[in-house]
Amino acid sequence: MYGRKIHLFTIVGFNVSIDFTWLLLAVLVTWSLARGLFPAWFGNYSMATYWWMGVAGALGLFLSVVFHEFCHSIVARRFGLPIKGITLFIFGGVAEMEHEPQNARTELLMAIAGPLSSVVLGFFFLLVYALGTIIRWPEPVGGVLWYLGWLNLVLAAFNLLPAFPLDGGRVLRSILWFAKGNLRWATRVASTVGSGFGVFLIVIGLLHFINGWVITGIWYSLIGMFIRGAALMSYRQVLVRNALSGETVAHFMQPDPITVPPSVSIRDLVDNYFYKYHYKMFPVSEDGALTGCITSNEVKNIPREQWSTLHVQDVLVPCSIDTTISPDTDAMRALSLINKTGRSRLMVVDGDRLVGVITLKDMLKFLDLKIDLEGA
Ligand SMILES: [Zn+2]
């Protein structure tokens, strides 16, 4: 879901980043404030003034969303849930949680912290705006404060919609979870509501589109698609987490993987390993000890005429933490490493000995089977 991120700053241990899509939102917001909302609501000012108001408004939106996510994160940390960082993207922000909350109460408090903070911030801006009008601040300054006040209240209201994974959906899930004590069922109901709400927004978007409100229609549809996708994905994540919890890498690995001796020529490696087994990466090992890795990347940079004279030991690369994992690691961790690095298999290493390989395919097969036998 998240593409390339730009890291901006770190605040009390939380990394604040923006996704590239956020830049698009920043431009759109600045433009629609400077050319639409501010000229319509506030006096006769120069173009430059409206552009400055637009930039201030977009910056205020950024800070408001960071503040909202920050409050989620502070509560999460208070309950011992590690938050990797806060990322802003086109539809808002997200605090990246590594684990699900342990109980319904924690989830409720964490979920409510964001909208509550937005309400407080919204009233704060409106209060400063009111004070500003009494002491006669310049109207453009007041205009931006007024906008930020309402923006935060709208932000709170939108997030409180009971559509998982929005905050309101999390509140709904925590109540269901508390009532029945079943997280999987609660997630299923909450994400069904979330996905239904997504479809509703898509339909609204299409109706706008048909009636000539093209941009509005596109926005509704995009937000609808995003909410629907996120709802379905969150449910799948809970299923996967449930199925994998308590399992180690050793459970899924294939022992005795195919290894390449370091003395083999590149020609031999291509013909008898790459073309025979169709893997992109092979562990290189001598007498059971792992000496490195060889991947198709190293090989494709070697000119063909050197394939017979060069050997694997001349071009192998050290195995990195991205390609190796220990057998007693949690299987969920292996899955997220595979997801993060985009590699289809990891080498299972105990000390300096290679004990097996773990592939995405084997883990998915197990998940399918478990969900099939024990029901979703
Ligand atoms: Zn939130």
XYZ file of C-alpha atoms and ligand atoms in Angstrom:
377
model
C 0.000 0.000 0.000
C 2.871 2.384 0.691
C 5.288 3.241 -2.046
C 8.427 5.298 -1.733
C 8.591 7.281 1.472
C 10.462 10.467 2.284
C 11.607 10.656 5.863
C 11.011 14.155 7.259
C 11.860 14.212 10.963
C 11.786 12.205 14.167
C 9.727 13.327 17.135
C 10.094 11.555 20.515
C 11.173 8.391 18.735
C 8.501 8.359 16.005
C 9.705 8.686 12.414
C 7.462 11.041 10.467
C 7.504 10.363 6.714
C 5.448 11.315 3.708
C 4.530 9.065 0.842
C 5.016 10.511 -2.657
C 1.242 10.618 -3.091
C 1.056 13.163 -0.267
C 2.904 15.716 -2.411
C 0.051 15.456 -4.901
C -2.447 16.130 -2.116
C -0.395 19.111 -0.876
C -0.461 20.678 -4.354
C -4.184 19.983 -4.763
C -5.069 21.419 -1.356
C -2.913 24.540 -1.811
C -4.429 25.131 -5.228
C -8.055 24.634 -4.202
C -7.622 26.842 -1.117
C -5.824 29.643 -2.978
C -8.052 29.622 -6.040
C -11.356 28.431 -4.603
C -12.188 28.522 -0.910
C -10.237 31.539 0.377
C -11.184 33.990 -2.440
C -14.823 32.906 -2.060
C -14.924 33.459 1.721
C -12.497 36.256 2.442
C -12.423 39.796 0.982
C -10.516 41.267 -1.878
C -6.876 40.380 -1.531
C -4.032 40.028 -3.988
C -3.327 36.720 -5.714
C -0.085 36.451 -3.703
C -1.985 36.725 -0.408
C -4.345 33.905 -1.423
C -1.402 31.718 -2.418
C 0.265 32.341 0.950
C -3.005 31.467 2.677
C -3.194 28.273 0.577
C 0.347 27.243 1.505
C -0.327 27.964 5.201
C -3.564 25.959 4.997
C -1.814 22.950 3.424
C 0.964 23.135 6.009
C -1.680 23.319 8.751
C -3.400 20.250 7.263
C -0.083 18.414 7.393
C 0.516 19.357 11.043
C -3.086 18.503 11.975
C -2.827 14.998 10.511
C 0.576 14.433 12.136
C -0.894 15.561 15.474
C -3.838 13.164 15.041
C -1.555 10.193 14.281
C 0.848 11.279 16.990
C -1.911 11.022 19.613
C -2.791 7.495 18.383
C 0.896 6.587 18.667
C 1.362 8.022 22.151
C -1.569 5.955 23.472
C -0.298 2.869 21.605
C 3.138 3.257 23.141
C 1.578 3.749 26.564
C 0.055 0.254 26.182
C 3.344 -1.239 25.044
C 2.564 -1.435 21.315
C 5.575 -0.415 19.248
C 4.824 2.124 16.487
C 7.396 2.193 13.714
C 6.470 5.617 12.477
C 3.851 7.943 11.093
C 3.376 8.138 7.338
C 1.232 10.635 5.499
C -0.192 9.713 2.140
C -2.881 11.034 -0.158
C -5.874 9.982 1.953
C -4.451 11.062 5.277
C -2.077 9.555 7.743
C -1.319 6.223 9.265
C 0.530 5.183 12.390
C 2.369 1.991 11.489
C 1.579 -0.571 14.121
C 3.607 -3.786 14.255
C 1.109 -5.745 16.331
C -2.604 -5.685 16.965
C -3.682 -4.382 20.400
C -3.897 -7.126 23.054
C -7.448 -6.411 24.177
C -10.613 -4.543 23.288
C -10.056 -1.794 25.839
C -6.599 -0.916 24.464
C -7.980 -0.838 20.927
C -10.871 1.436 21.954
C -8.594 3.931 23.735
C -6.075 3.925 20.886
C -8.747 4.416 18.240
C -10.565 7.203 20.045
C -7.360 9.153 20.808
C -7.033 10.386 17.205
C -10.502 11.885 16.627
C -10.535 13.260 20.170
C -7.239 15.069 19.565
C -8.622 16.473 16.293
C -11.698 17.824 18.083
C -9.506 19.497 20.718
C -7.198 20.951 18.059
C -10.189 22.129 16.018
C -11.683 24.045 18.954
C -8.229 25.409 19.779
C -7.882 26.907 16.280
C -11.421 28.331 16.409
C -10.684 29.861 19.828
C -7.494 31.509 18.537
C -9.505 32.709 15.514
C -12.110 34.257 17.833
C -9.420 35.953 19.925
C -7.815 37.197 16.705
C -11.021 38.903 15.590
C -11.252 40.699 18.974
C -7.700 42.048 18.782
C -8.144 42.681 15.026
C -5.571 40.393 13.454
C -5.288 40.713 9.658
C -8.208 38.875 8.061
C -6.038 36.455 5.980
C -4.446 35.126 9.207
C -7.894 34.696 10.726
C -9.093 32.986 7.550
C -6.427 30.319 7.759
C -7.158 29.727 11.480
C -10.881 29.482 10.769
C -10.208 26.962 7.987
C -7.905 24.856 10.191
C -10.461 24.834 12.996
C -13.200 23.416 10.787
C -10.780 21.133 8.973
C -9.908 19.376 12.236
C -13.571 18.971 13.168
C -14.310 17.476 9.734
C -11.243 15.234 10.087
C -12.581 13.962 13.428
C -16.070 13.375 11.995
C -14.775 11.528 8.912
C -12.508 9.309 10.985
C -15.362 8.438 13.326
C -17.394 6.821 10.526
C -17.863 3.216 11.640
C -15.958 1.802 8.657
C -12.958 -0.344 9.537
C -10.019 0.473 9.257
C -11.041 4.090 9.955
C -10.929 5.022 13.663
C -14.699 4.693 14.002
C -14.449 1.194 12.529
C -11.811 0.347 15.114
C -14.133 1.614 17.829
C -16.874 -0.619 16.400
C -14.488 -3.579 16.262
C -13.379 -3.074 19.867
C -17.012 -3.029 21.058
C -17.816 -6.210 19.103
C -14.591 -7.774 20.316
C -15.474 -6.903 23.917
C -19.007 -8.249 23.515
C -18.082 -11.645 22.043
C -14.414 -12.046 22.903
C -13.673 -13.074 19.327
C -11.265 -10.794 17.450
C -11.603 -12.614 14.147
C -15.388 -12.344 14.096
C -15.257 -8.698 15.235
C -12.777 -7.878 12.465
C -14.918 -9.652 9.884
C -18.054 -7.707 10.817
C -16.206 -4.373 11.085
C -14.430 -4.844 7.770
C -17.641 -5.924 6.031
C -19.195 -2.635 7.188
C -16.032 -0.806 6.054
C -16.012 -2.454 2.665
C -19.758 -1.731 2.259
C -19.130 1.911 3.062
C -16.353 1.939 0.457
C -18.772 0.624 -2.168
C -21.309 3.274 -1.100
C -18.718 6.021 -1.704
C -17.825 4.546 -5.099
C -21.515 4.659 -6.102
C -21.791 8.282 -4.879
C -18.675 9.054 -6.911
C -20.160 7.478 -10.048
C -23.398 9.455 -9.617
C -21.386 12.699 -9.350
C -19.358 11.658 -12.379
C -22.458 10.976 -14.487
C -23.930 14.350 -13.485
C -20.830 16.200 -14.672
C -19.070 16.674 -11.334
C -16.015 14.899 -12.675
C -13.357 15.868 -10.085
C -15.688 15.364 -7.103
C -16.755 12.031 -8.565
C -13.171 10.880 -8.953
C -12.373 11.843 -5.348
C -15.365 9.989 -3.889
C -14.544 6.900 -5.950
C -10.857 6.935 -5.042
C -11.570 7.280 -1.317
C -14.218 4.546 -1.612
C -11.797 2.202 -3.359
C -9.141 2.953 -0.774
C -11.454 2.239 2.172
C -12.760 -0.940 0.578
C -9.247 -2.207 -0.180
C -7.981 -1.368 3.294
C -10.973 -3.094 4.937
C -10.413 -6.318 2.997
C -6.671 -6.225 3.568
C -6.994 -5.665 7.325
C -9.236 -8.704 7.598
C -6.794 -10.853 5.669
C -3.978 -9.676 7.913
C -5.863 -10.814 11.007
C -6.483 -14.221 9.401
C -2.830 -14.628 8.490
C -1.668 -13.482 11.902
C -4.038 -15.917 13.613
C -2.941 -18.811 11.426
C 0.765 -18.122 11.858
C 0.821 -17.172 15.522
C 3.029 -19.475 17.551
C 4.598 -21.130 14.477
C 8.322 -20.869 13.848
C 10.316 -20.736 10.629
C 11.525 -24.307 11.304
C 7.936 -25.532 10.832
C 7.783 -24.354 7.203
C 11.343 -24.671 5.962
C 12.490 -27.290 3.500
C 15.569 -28.982 4.916
C 18.560 -29.863 2.700
C 18.268 -27.045 0.170
C 20.180 -27.146 -3.089
C 23.509 -25.419 -2.586
C 26.242 -24.450 -5.004
C 29.882 -25.349 -4.267
C 32.151 -22.275 -4.588
C 34.430 -23.977 -7.133
C 31.721 -24.338 -9.821
C 32.175 -22.273 -12.999
C 29.590 -19.645 -13.966
C 28.738 -21.621 -17.120
C 28.073 -24.693 -14.977
C 26.057 -22.568 -12.500
C 23.786 -21.250 -15.266
C 23.233 -24.607 -16.961
C 23.000 -26.895 -13.959
C 21.471 -24.637 -11.325
C 19.623 -21.581 -12.700
C 18.161 -23.360 -15.758
C 17.575 -26.607 -13.901
C 15.894 -25.444 -10.686
C 14.579 -22.018 -11.793
C 15.521 -20.132 -8.637
C 16.947 -16.613 -8.782
C 19.212 -17.116 -5.793
C 21.326 -19.995 -4.526
C 23.186 -20.353 -1.267
C 26.872 -21.101 -1.740
C 28.178 -23.553 0.797
C 31.265 -25.620 1.442
C 31.140 -28.560 3.861
C 27.805 -27.379 5.244
C 29.031 -23.870 6.100
C 27.385 -20.980 4.274
C 30.019 -18.899 2.478
C 27.744 -16.528 0.557
C 24.966 -16.143 -1.982
C 24.875 -16.044 -5.732
C 21.950 -14.434 -7.535
C 21.022 -13.922 -11.182
C 21.946 -10.242 -10.667
C 25.642 -11.028 -10.229
C 25.647 -13.423 -13.160
C 23.918 -11.196 -15.714
C 26.620 -8.531 -15.310
C 29.393 -10.949 -16.296
C 30.234 -10.958 -20.030
C 29.364 -14.278 -21.663
C 32.962 -15.025 -22.721
C 34.022 -15.055 -19.059
C 31.413 -17.612 -17.997
C 33.820 -20.552 -18.431
C 36.812 -18.928 -16.775
C 35.150 -17.292 -13.739
C 33.935 -19.316 -10.776
C 31.192 -18.810 -8.231
C 33.734 -17.964 -5.497
C 34.949 -14.990 -7.602
C 31.563 -13.282 -7.764
C 29.506 -14.454 -4.777
C 28.161 -11.847 -2.369
C 27.836 -12.139 1.419
C 24.386 -13.202 2.587
C 22.636 -10.220 4.124
C 20.104 -9.978 6.942
C 17.505 -9.509 4.191
C 18.096 -13.000 2.819
C 18.685 -15.047 5.962
C 16.588 -15.911 9.000
C 17.082 -18.210 11.979
C 14.946 -21.368 12.412
C 13.421 -20.322 15.737
C 12.166 -16.949 14.420
C 8.416 -16.320 14.375
C 6.908 -17.296 11.007
C 5.024 -13.988 10.859
C 8.407 -12.240 10.861
C 9.599 -14.344 7.937
C 6.457 -13.411 6.024
C 6.934 -9.690 6.625
C 10.618 -9.942 5.632
C 9.602 -11.674 2.385
C 6.976 -8.974 1.809
C 9.411 -6.179 2.538
C 12.292 -7.430 0.398
C 10.203 -8.907 -2.418
C 12.302 -12.097 -2.384
C 10.497 -15.365 -2.865
C 12.710 -17.370 -0.500
C 14.894 -16.898 2.527
C 17.778 -19.028 3.750
C 17.376 -20.490 7.192
C 20.697 -20.214 8.990
C 21.692 -21.545 12.380
C 24.994 -19.929 13.367
C 26.995 -20.215 10.110
C 25.306 -23.415 8.980
C 22.605 -23.484 6.376
C 19.763 -25.670 7.656
C 17.049 -25.020 5.078
C 15.115 -22.561 2.939
C 11.688 -21.051 3.513
C 9.532 -19.936 0.583
C 6.465 -17.761 0.303
C 4.727 -20.561 -1.615
C 5.048 -23.069 1.247
C 3.734 -20.570 3.779
C 0.766 -19.618 1.578
C -0.090 -23.285 1.031
C -0.188 -23.784 4.789
C -2.365 -20.677 5.247
C -4.840 -21.834 2.598
C -5.085 -25.221 4.217
C -5.523 -23.856 7.711
C -8.211 -21.372 6.665
C -9.907 -24.125 4.655
C -9.950 -26.560 7.573
C -10.681 -24.158 10.418
C -12.843 -21.686 8.532
C -12.481 -17.958 7.990
Zn -7.051 8.225 13.342
